[in-house]
Structure formats: structure tokens, C-alpha cells
Amino acid sequence: MRKRPEQRRAEIANAAAELALVDGLDAVTLRSVAQRLAVTPALIAHYVASMDELRADTVTRLMEAELTAMRAAADAAPTVLDGLRALLGALFRTPRAASAAVWLDAWTQGLRVPVVAEAVRTQMDDWQEFVTGLLARGCAAGEFDTADPDAVAWQLIALADGLNAHSLVSYRDPTAREALLAEVLERSLGLPAGTLSAGAPQAGTDGGEPGSADQGVADQGPAEPDPTDPKPAKSSTAAPKSADPDPADHSRSSP
């Protein structure tokens, strides 16, 4: 049965997001998406203007979902201070290796792909707005003391990004990474030492590296074949011919 265009686009978006989380943003190719959906590359090309745009859309989709979850964790807390504690916990005590890896992939691709860079900047602005707002509410409630919530928010985000990159290669203890950011924020927000680290897991009791490569994140697989390569792909999992009667099955085969 022929699927509606919006159904096809949703399937493609979901497949691209799954590939990015498991194998990295570079793994989102015309051929890999087609294989995941068991359709022909031509059908994917019919719905996707370019793979650069699909990767940028994938970055936006995944990062927006992550930020929504972070907002929910902070908003559910009874006080702004508890909300900040919840944010730190979500950043460091939940499995985030796949998400952190997508951020790193996006920054790398953004160096050469303007549409990906624009998507990343938009998401970074959204994070900045979220954290600045959280800290400003804390100042208004008398829980924090800083004259520049925006600067402290940028400090938090930059340090969290770096420490999450460290986590991808299991550099240093996860509790120590969280404690480092907590200590910096305590000084920046005029909080007593230990305020933000209260309730954090003790070293050696958190069950291992949260979200690190040793907790089941798939290894980067072999590079996907170039969909423009005229030679047939040497794979035992080649995509079957699509049953979708969409005339695009016989159109162009590259984005």
C-alpha cells in the first residue's frame, strides 16, 4: 500500500535519528537510511532535498528532545536550587554517551557544512536561554547570587560540554566530573561548598561510567558505501526493492 508523504517523511526522520544515536551522524547516508527502511535509495532521495539537510534536521530533532527532557527535570523540582541539582544529575548521572556523541559529530560537521552549523547554533542558543532563565529565577528568589546569569549559564554549558566529551573516552571518574562543575557553579552563584553536590553518588558506588562507551553504546561501524558509486555494494544486507509504487523509485539515486 502506498504511504502518504507525511508518513514517509516521519519514517525517514526516525530512521535517521536512530542511525545517528547508534552509529553516529556520519552514518546517516542515503544508502543507510534506505537499508533501515527496506526501500530503495531513490525513494529516500525523492523526499530528502540533501543529506546535509537531513543530518541538520536530525541534529535539531535529537537536541530538541534532549532539551525538553532537561527542562522537565528542572521544572519538576520544588525550588530553583533543586532544579539546578536535577539538571546536573540529568547531565552526569543518566546515560548520555549517544547524545554527547551526536553533539560532537554535529560540531565537527558544522565546521564544513553550514546548514549543520546553523542547526547547532540554534540549539546552543536554546540551551543558553534555558539555563540563563533558570539561574535568573534563582537570583530573583534569593537562592543564587550573581550579577550576570547569562555569563554563568555559558560557563555551565561550556564546562558540561567538555566534561561530557571526556566521558566518551571514560576520562576521570564520573563523580569527579560532576563535582568539578558543581564546585565551579557554587563559587559563581555564591553558594556554600557542597550545596550542589548534595545527593550526588559517591565515587565507586554509581555502578560504573554513566553513558560511557563501556555501557553498551555501539561501536562505530564500517563506513557506508557511497550511494553515487556505480559499483554494486558488497553487502549481505543489501536493501530489497521497495514495494512502494511511488514513481520516485525510478528517479535520481543521490541527494
mmCIF file of C-alpha atoms in Angstrom:
data_model
loop_
_atom_site.group_PDB
_atom_site.id
_atom_site.type_symbol
_atom_site.label_atom_id
_atom_site.label_comp_id
_atom_site.label_asym_id
_atom_site.label_seq_id
_atom_site.Cartn_x
_atom_site.Cartn_y
_atom_site.Cartn_z
ATOM 1 C CA MET A 1 0.000 0.000 0.000
ATOM 2 C CA ARG A 2 1.324 3.405 -0.930
ATOM 3 C CA LYS A 3 2.125 5.555 2.103
ATOM 4 C CA ARG A 4 1.255 9.203 2.452
ATOM 5 C CA PRO A 5 4.156 11.668 2.057
ATOM 6 C CA GLU A 6 3.997 12.743 5.703
ATOM 7 C CA GLN A 7 4.258 9.089 6.768
ATOM 8 C CA ARG A 8 7.316 8.586 4.601
ATOM 9 C CA ARG A 9 8.973 11.743 5.917
ATOM 10 C CA ALA A 10 8.313 10.693 9.509
ATOM 11 C CA GLU A 11 9.805 7.252 8.849
ATOM 12 C CA ILE A 12 12.887 8.804 7.274
ATOM 13 C CA ALA A 13 13.325 11.220 10.190
ATOM 14 C CA ASN A 14 13.002 8.403 12.719
ATOM 15 C CA ALA A 15 15.438 6.176 10.848
ATOM 16 C CA ALA A 16 17.997 8.979 10.582
ATOM 17 C CA ALA A 17 17.722 9.706 14.318
ATOM 18 C CA GLU A 18 18.183 6.042 15.209
ATOM 19 C CA LEU A 19 21.235 5.766 12.960
ATOM 20 C CA ALA A 20 22.787 8.923 14.428
ATOM 21 C CA LEU A 21 22.375 7.689 18.005
ATOM 22 C CA VAL A 22 23.737 4.210 17.318
ATOM 23 C CA ASP A 23 26.390 4.740 14.648
ATOM 24 C CA GLY A 24 26.995 8.491 14.618
ATOM 25 C CA LEU A 25 25.843 11.389 12.480
ATOM 26 C CA ASP A 26 28.221 10.391 9.677
ATOM 27 C CA ALA A 27 26.293 7.126 9.361
ATOM 28 C CA VAL A 28 23.200 8.992 8.152
ATOM 29 C CA THR A 29 23.569 8.411 4.419
ATOM 30 C CA LEU A 30 21.158 7.859 1.564
ATOM 31 C CA ARG A 31 22.002 4.163 1.427
ATOM 32 C CA SER A 32 21.928 3.528 5.194
ATOM 33 C CA VAL A 33 18.525 5.174 5.650
ATOM 34 C CA ALA A 34 17.165 3.195 2.696
ATOM 35 C CA GLN A 35 18.522 -0.057 4.117
ATOM 36 C CA ARG A 36 16.988 0.651 7.520
ATOM 37 C CA LEU A 37 13.570 1.198 5.941
ATOM 38 C CA ALA A 38 13.971 -1.606 3.351
ATOM 39 C CA VAL A 39 13.334 0.724 0.431
ATOM 40 C CA THR A 40 15.432 1.932 -2.471
ATOM 41 C CA PRO A 41 17.773 4.935 -2.181
ATOM 42 C CA ALA A 42 15.757 6.602 -4.942
ATOM 43 C CA LEU A 43 12.703 6.659 -2.718
ATOM 44 C CA ILE A 44 14.643 8.385 0.077
ATOM 45 C CA ALA A 45 16.040 10.903 -2.427
ATOM 46 C CA HIS A 46 12.506 11.734 -3.502
ATOM 47 C CA TYR A 47 11.697 13.007 -0.003
ATOM 48 C CA VAL A 48 15.069 14.423 1.087
ATOM 49 C CA ALA A 49 16.453 17.572 -0.519
ATOM 50 C CA SER A 50 20.022 16.712 0.517
ATOM 51 C CA MET A 51 21.768 14.547 3.080
ATOM 52 C CA ASP A 52 23.270 17.665 4.679
ATOM 53 C CA GLU A 53 19.757 18.938 5.343
ATOM 54 C CA LEU A 54 18.662 15.551 6.689
ATOM 55 C CA ARG A 55 21.628 15.491 9.088
ATOM 56 C CA ALA A 56 20.850 19.050 10.201
ATOM 57 C CA ASP A 57 17.206 18.103 10.766
ATOM 58 C CA THR A 58 18.371 15.052 12.716
ATOM 59 C CA VAL A 59 20.561 17.220 14.940
ATOM 60 C CA THR A 60 17.617 19.525 15.614
ATOM 61 C CA ARG A 61 15.251 16.655 16.337
ATOM 62 C CA LEU A 62 17.567 14.909 18.812
ATOM 63 C CA MET A 63 18.781 18.034 20.577
ATOM 64 C CA GLU A 64 15.287 19.471 20.970
ATOM 65 C CA ALA A 65 14.128 16.203 22.534
ATOM 66 C CA GLU A 66 17.045 16.225 24.944
ATOM 67 C CA LEU A 67 16.455 19.838 25.983
ATOM 68 C CA THR A 68 12.759 19.136 26.529
ATOM 69 C CA ALA A 69 13.714 16.341 28.945
ATOM 70 C CA MET A 70 16.190 18.608 30.747
ATOM 71 C CA ARG A 71 13.577 21.358 31.126
ATOM 72 C CA ALA A 72 11.114 18.839 32.530
ATOM 73 C CA ALA A 73 13.649 17.616 35.109
ATOM 74 C CA ALA A 74 14.374 21.157 36.272
ATOM 75 C CA ASP A 75 10.749 22.334 36.233
ATOM 76 C CA ALA A 76 9.565 19.368 38.283
ATOM 77 C CA ALA A 77 11.818 20.346 41.199
ATOM 78 C CA PRO A 78 10.265 22.202 44.170
ATOM 79 C CA THR A 79 12.853 25.005 44.163
ATOM 80 C CA VAL A 80 15.191 26.525 41.594
ATOM 81 C CA LEU A 81 18.172 25.175 43.525
ATOM 82 C CA ASP A 82 16.677 21.698 43.355
ATOM 83 C CA GLY A 83 16.051 22.299 39.665
ATOM 84 C CA LEU A 84 19.734 23.063 39.138
ATOM 85 C CA ARG A 85 20.661 19.933 41.074
ATOM 86 C CA ALA A 86 18.270 17.948 38.861
ATOM 87 C CA LEU A 87 19.885 19.429 35.752
ATOM 88 C CA LEU A 88 23.349 18.395 36.900
ATOM 89 C CA GLY A 89 22.051 14.926 37.666
ATOM 90 C CA ALA A 90 20.492 14.647 34.205
ATOM 91 C CA LEU A 91 23.727 15.799 32.610
ATOM 92 C CA PHE A 92 26.019 13.459 34.516
ATOM 93 C CA ARG A 93 24.036 10.637 36.114
ATOM 94 C CA THR A 94 21.990 9.435 33.155
ATOM 95 C CA PRO A 95 23.324 7.543 30.100
ATOM 96 C CA ARG A 96 24.163 10.307 27.640
ATOM 97 C CA ALA A 97 27.019 8.873 25.583
ATOM 98 C CA ALA A 98 24.937 8.606 22.412
ATOM 99 C CA SER A 99 23.586 12.141 22.773
ATOM 100 C CA ALA A 100 27.000 13.585 23.629
ATOM 101 C CA ALA A 101 28.495 11.849 20.605
ATOM 102 C CA VAL A 102 25.869 13.402 18.314
ATOM 103 C CA TRP A 103 26.775 16.844 19.700
ATOM 104 C CA LEU A 104 30.456 16.207 18.931
ATOM 105 C CA ASP A 105 29.642 14.902 15.452
ATOM 106 C CA ALA A 106 27.497 17.963 14.785
ATOM 107 C CA TRP A 107 30.218 20.385 15.874
ATOM 108 C CA THR A 108 32.701 18.598 13.623
ATOM 109 C CA GLN A 109 30.385 18.560 10.613
ATOM 110 C CA GLY A 110 29.366 22.152 11.272
ATOM 111 C CA LEU A 111 32.926 23.219 10.537
ATOM 112 C CA ARG A 112 32.343 22.431 6.856
ATOM 113 C CA VAL A 113 28.567 22.147 6.461
ATOM 114 C CA PRO A 114 26.811 25.493 7.014
ATOM 115 C CA VAL A 115 23.307 24.044 7.425
ATOM 116 C CA VAL A 116 24.524 21.744 10.221
ATOM 117 C CA ALA A 117 26.384 24.630 11.862
ATOM 118 C CA GLU A 118 23.210 26.717 11.815
ATOM 119 C CA ALA A 119 21.230 23.885 13.435
ATOM 120 C CA VAL A 120 23.834 23.514 16.184
ATOM 121 C CA ARG A 121 23.960 27.266 16.887
ATOM 122 C CA THR A 122 20.181 27.365 17.200
ATOM 123 C CA GLN A 123 20.223 24.540 19.728
ATOM 124 C CA MET A 124 23.075 26.160 21.668
ATOM 125 C CA ASP A 125 21.068 29.391 21.827
ATOM 126 C CA ASP A 126 18.085 27.440 23.169
ATOM 127 C CA TRP A 127 20.269 25.867 25.866
ATOM 128 C CA GLN A 128 21.682 29.266 26.756
ATOM 129 C CA GLU A 129 18.188 30.725 27.092
ATOM 130 C CA PHE A 130 17.039 27.793 29.243
ATOM 131 C CA VAL A 131 19.952 27.851 31.695
ATOM 132 C CA THR A 132 20.038 31.660 31.877
ATOM 133 C CA GLY A 133 16.343 31.682 32.707
ATOM 134 C CA LEU A 134 16.816 29.036 35.385
ATOM 135 C CA LEU A 135 19.630 30.976 37.046
ATOM 136 C CA ALA A 136 17.783 34.291 36.768
ATOM 137 C CA ARG A 137 14.778 32.767 38.555
ATOM 138 C CA GLY A 138 17.097 31.544 41.273
ATOM 139 C CA CYS A 139 18.513 35.049 41.701
ATOM 140 C CA ALA A 140 15.013 36.554 41.854
ATOM 141 C CA ALA A 141 14.048 34.020 44.529
ATOM 142 C CA GLY A 142 17.159 34.816 46.549
ATOM 143 C CA GLU A 143 18.597 31.319 46.024
ATOM 144 C CA PHE A 144 21.545 32.414 43.852
ATOM 145 C CA ASP A 145 23.770 35.472 43.918
ATOM 146 C CA THR A 146 25.265 36.559 40.601
ATOM 147 C CA ALA A 147 25.147 39.810 38.688
ATOM 148 C CA ASP A 148 25.374 38.009 35.321
ATOM 149 C CA PRO A 149 23.221 34.851 34.984
ATOM 150 C CA ASP A 150 23.942 34.755 31.239
ATOM 151 C CA ALA A 151 27.703 34.505 31.788
ATOM 152 C CA VAL A 152 27.318 31.793 34.433
ATOM 153 C CA ALA A 153 24.953 29.883 32.132
ATOM 154 C CA TRP A 154 27.540 29.958 29.361
ATOM 155 C CA GLN A 155 30.149 28.774 31.837
ATOM 156 C CA LEU A 156 27.915 25.869 32.894
ATOM 157 C CA ILE A 157 27.171 24.823 29.313
ATOM 158 C CA ALA A 158 30.768 25.080 28.118
ATOM 159 C CA LEU A 159 32.130 23.083 31.043
ATOM 160 C CA ALA A 160 29.366 20.469 30.781
ATOM 161 C CA ASP A 161 30.077 20.055 27.057
ATOM 162 C CA GLY A 162 33.769 19.494 27.714
ATOM 163 C CA LEU A 163 33.177 17.074 30.575
ATOM 164 C CA ASN A 164 30.641 15.090 28.570
ATOM 165 C CA ALA A 165 33.234 14.800 25.806
ATOM 166 C CA HIS A 166 35.641 13.437 28.432
ATOM 167 C CA SER A 167 33.026 10.865 29.426
ATOM 168 C CA LEU A 168 33.000 9.402 25.905
ATOM 169 C CA VAL A 169 36.502 8.058 26.491
ATOM 170 C CA SER A 170 35.935 7.385 30.201
ATOM 171 C CA TYR A 171 38.407 10.091 31.231
ATOM 172 C CA ARG A 172 38.432 10.576 35.009
ATOM 173 C CA ASP A 173 35.780 9.393 37.427
ATOM 174 C CA PRO A 174 32.163 10.381 36.576
ATOM 175 C CA THR A 175 31.551 11.597 40.125
ATOM 176 C CA ALA A 176 34.645 13.789 39.909
ATOM 177 C CA ARG A 177 33.417 15.329 36.663
ATOM 178 C CA GLU A 178 30.082 16.264 38.199
ATOM 179 C CA ALA A 179 31.802 17.555 41.332
ATOM 180 C CA LEU A 180 34.077 19.806 39.246
ATOM 181 C CA LEU A 181 31.127 21.534 37.596
ATOM 182 C CA ALA A 182 29.250 21.737 40.906
ATOM 183 C CA GLU A 183 32.206 23.419 42.621
ATOM 184 C CA VAL A 184 32.602 25.966 39.827
ATOM 185 C CA LEU A 185 28.893 26.804 39.930
ATOM 186 C CA GLU A 186 28.870 27.092 43.718
ATOM 187 C CA ARG A 187 31.569 29.750 43.527
ATOM 188 C CA SER A 188 29.878 31.546 40.626
ATOM 189 C CA LEU A 189 26.454 31.553 42.301
ATOM 190 C CA GLY A 190 27.561 32.411 45.841
ATOM 191 C CA LEU A 191 26.557 29.024 47.243
ATOM 192 C CA PRO A 192 28.196 27.252 50.190
ATOM 193 C CA ALA A 193 30.595 24.474 49.242
ATOM 194 C CA GLY A 194 28.775 21.178 48.824
ATOM 195 C CA THR A 195 25.370 22.728 48.081
ATOM 196 C CA LEU A 196 25.097 21.380 44.550
ATOM 197 C CA SER A 197 26.916 18.131 45.167
ATOM 198 C CA ALA A 198 24.466 17.112 47.918
ATOM 199 C CA GLY A 199 22.821 13.859 46.921
ATOM 200 C CA ALA A 200 25.384 13.053 44.227
ATOM 201 C CA PRO A 201 26.567 9.425 44.149
ATOM 202 C CA GLN A 202 29.824 8.728 45.942
ATOM 203 C CA ALA A 203 32.829 7.644 43.926
ATOM 204 C CA GLY A 204 32.789 3.949 43.265
ATOM 205 C CA THR A 205 29.084 3.498 44.126
ATOM 206 C CA ASP A 206 27.371 4.616 40.955
ATOM 207 C CA GLY A 207 27.585 1.321 39.096
ATOM 208 C CA GLY A 208 30.133 2.442 36.541
ATOM 209 C CA GLU A 209 30.524 5.124 33.968
ATOM 210 C CA PRO A 210 27.112 6.650 33.186
ATOM 211 C CA GLY A 211 26.605 6.815 29.466
ATOM 212 C CA SER A 212 30.155 5.807 28.606
ATOM 213 C CA ALA A 213 31.368 3.522 25.881
ATOM 214 C CA ASP A 214 31.530 0.652 28.352
ATOM 215 C CA GLN A 215 27.764 0.657 28.882
ATOM 216 C CA GLY A 216 26.620 -0.705 25.570
ATOM 217 C CA VAL A 217 26.919 2.150 23.091
ATOM 218 C CA ALA A 218 27.548 0.515 19.754
ATOM 219 C CA ASP A 219 30.956 0.837 18.163
ATOM 220 C CA GLN A 220 31.217 2.899 15.032
ATOM 221 C CA GLY A 221 30.539 0.522 12.175
ATOM 222 C CA PRO A 222 32.277 0.479 8.808
ATOM 223 C CA ALA A 223 31.724 3.485 6.601
ATOM 224 C CA GLU A 224 28.599 3.350 4.493
ATOM 225 C CA PRO A 225 29.188 2.845 0.754
ATOM 226 C CA ASP A 226 28.945 5.968 -1.340
ATOM 227 C CA PRO A 227 25.450 5.928 -2.892
ATOM 228 C CA THR A 228 26.881 7.533 -6.026
ATOM 229 C CA ASP A 229 29.387 4.709 -6.514
ATOM 230 C CA PRO A 230 28.409 2.863 -9.728
ATOM 231 C CA LYS A 231 29.844 -0.405 -8.376
ATOM 232 C CA PRO A 232 27.334 -2.651 -6.563
ATOM 233 C CA ALA A 233 27.635 -2.669 -2.789
ATOM 234 C CA LYS A 234 29.268 -5.806 -1.378
ATOM 235 C CA SER A 235 26.875 -6.442 1.462
ATOM 236 C CA SER A 236 24.765 -9.365 2.562
ATOM 237 C CA THR A 237 22.168 -6.905 3.843
ATOM 238 C CA ALA A 238 21.508 -5.002 0.651
ATOM 239 C CA ALA A 239 18.116 -3.325 0.640
ATOM 240 C CA PRO A 240 15.365 -5.154 -1.236
ATOM 241 C CA LYS A 241 13.453 -3.483 -3.990
ATOM 242 C CA SER A 242 10.721 -1.328 -2.497
ATOM 243 C CA ALA A 243 7.152 -2.430 -3.000
ATOM 244 C CA ASP A 244 6.087 1.196 -2.740
ATOM 245 C CA PRO A 245 4.591 2.137 -6.124
ATOM 246 C CA ASP A 246 5.859 5.685 -5.710
ATOM 247 C CA PRO A 247 7.188 6.709 -9.155
ATOM 248 C CA ALA A 248 10.189 8.156 -7.364
ATOM 249 C CA ASP A 249 11.531 4.608 -7.128
ATOM 250 C CA HIS A 250 12.946 5.156 -10.610
ATOM 251 C CA SER A 251 14.212 8.689 -10.084
ATOM 252 C CA ARG A 252 17.610 10.003 -9.056
ATOM 253 C CA SER A 253 19.643 7.847 -6.689
ATOM 254 C CA SER A 254 21.675 10.503 -4.905
ATOM 255 C CA PRO A 255 20.738 13.612 -2.940
#
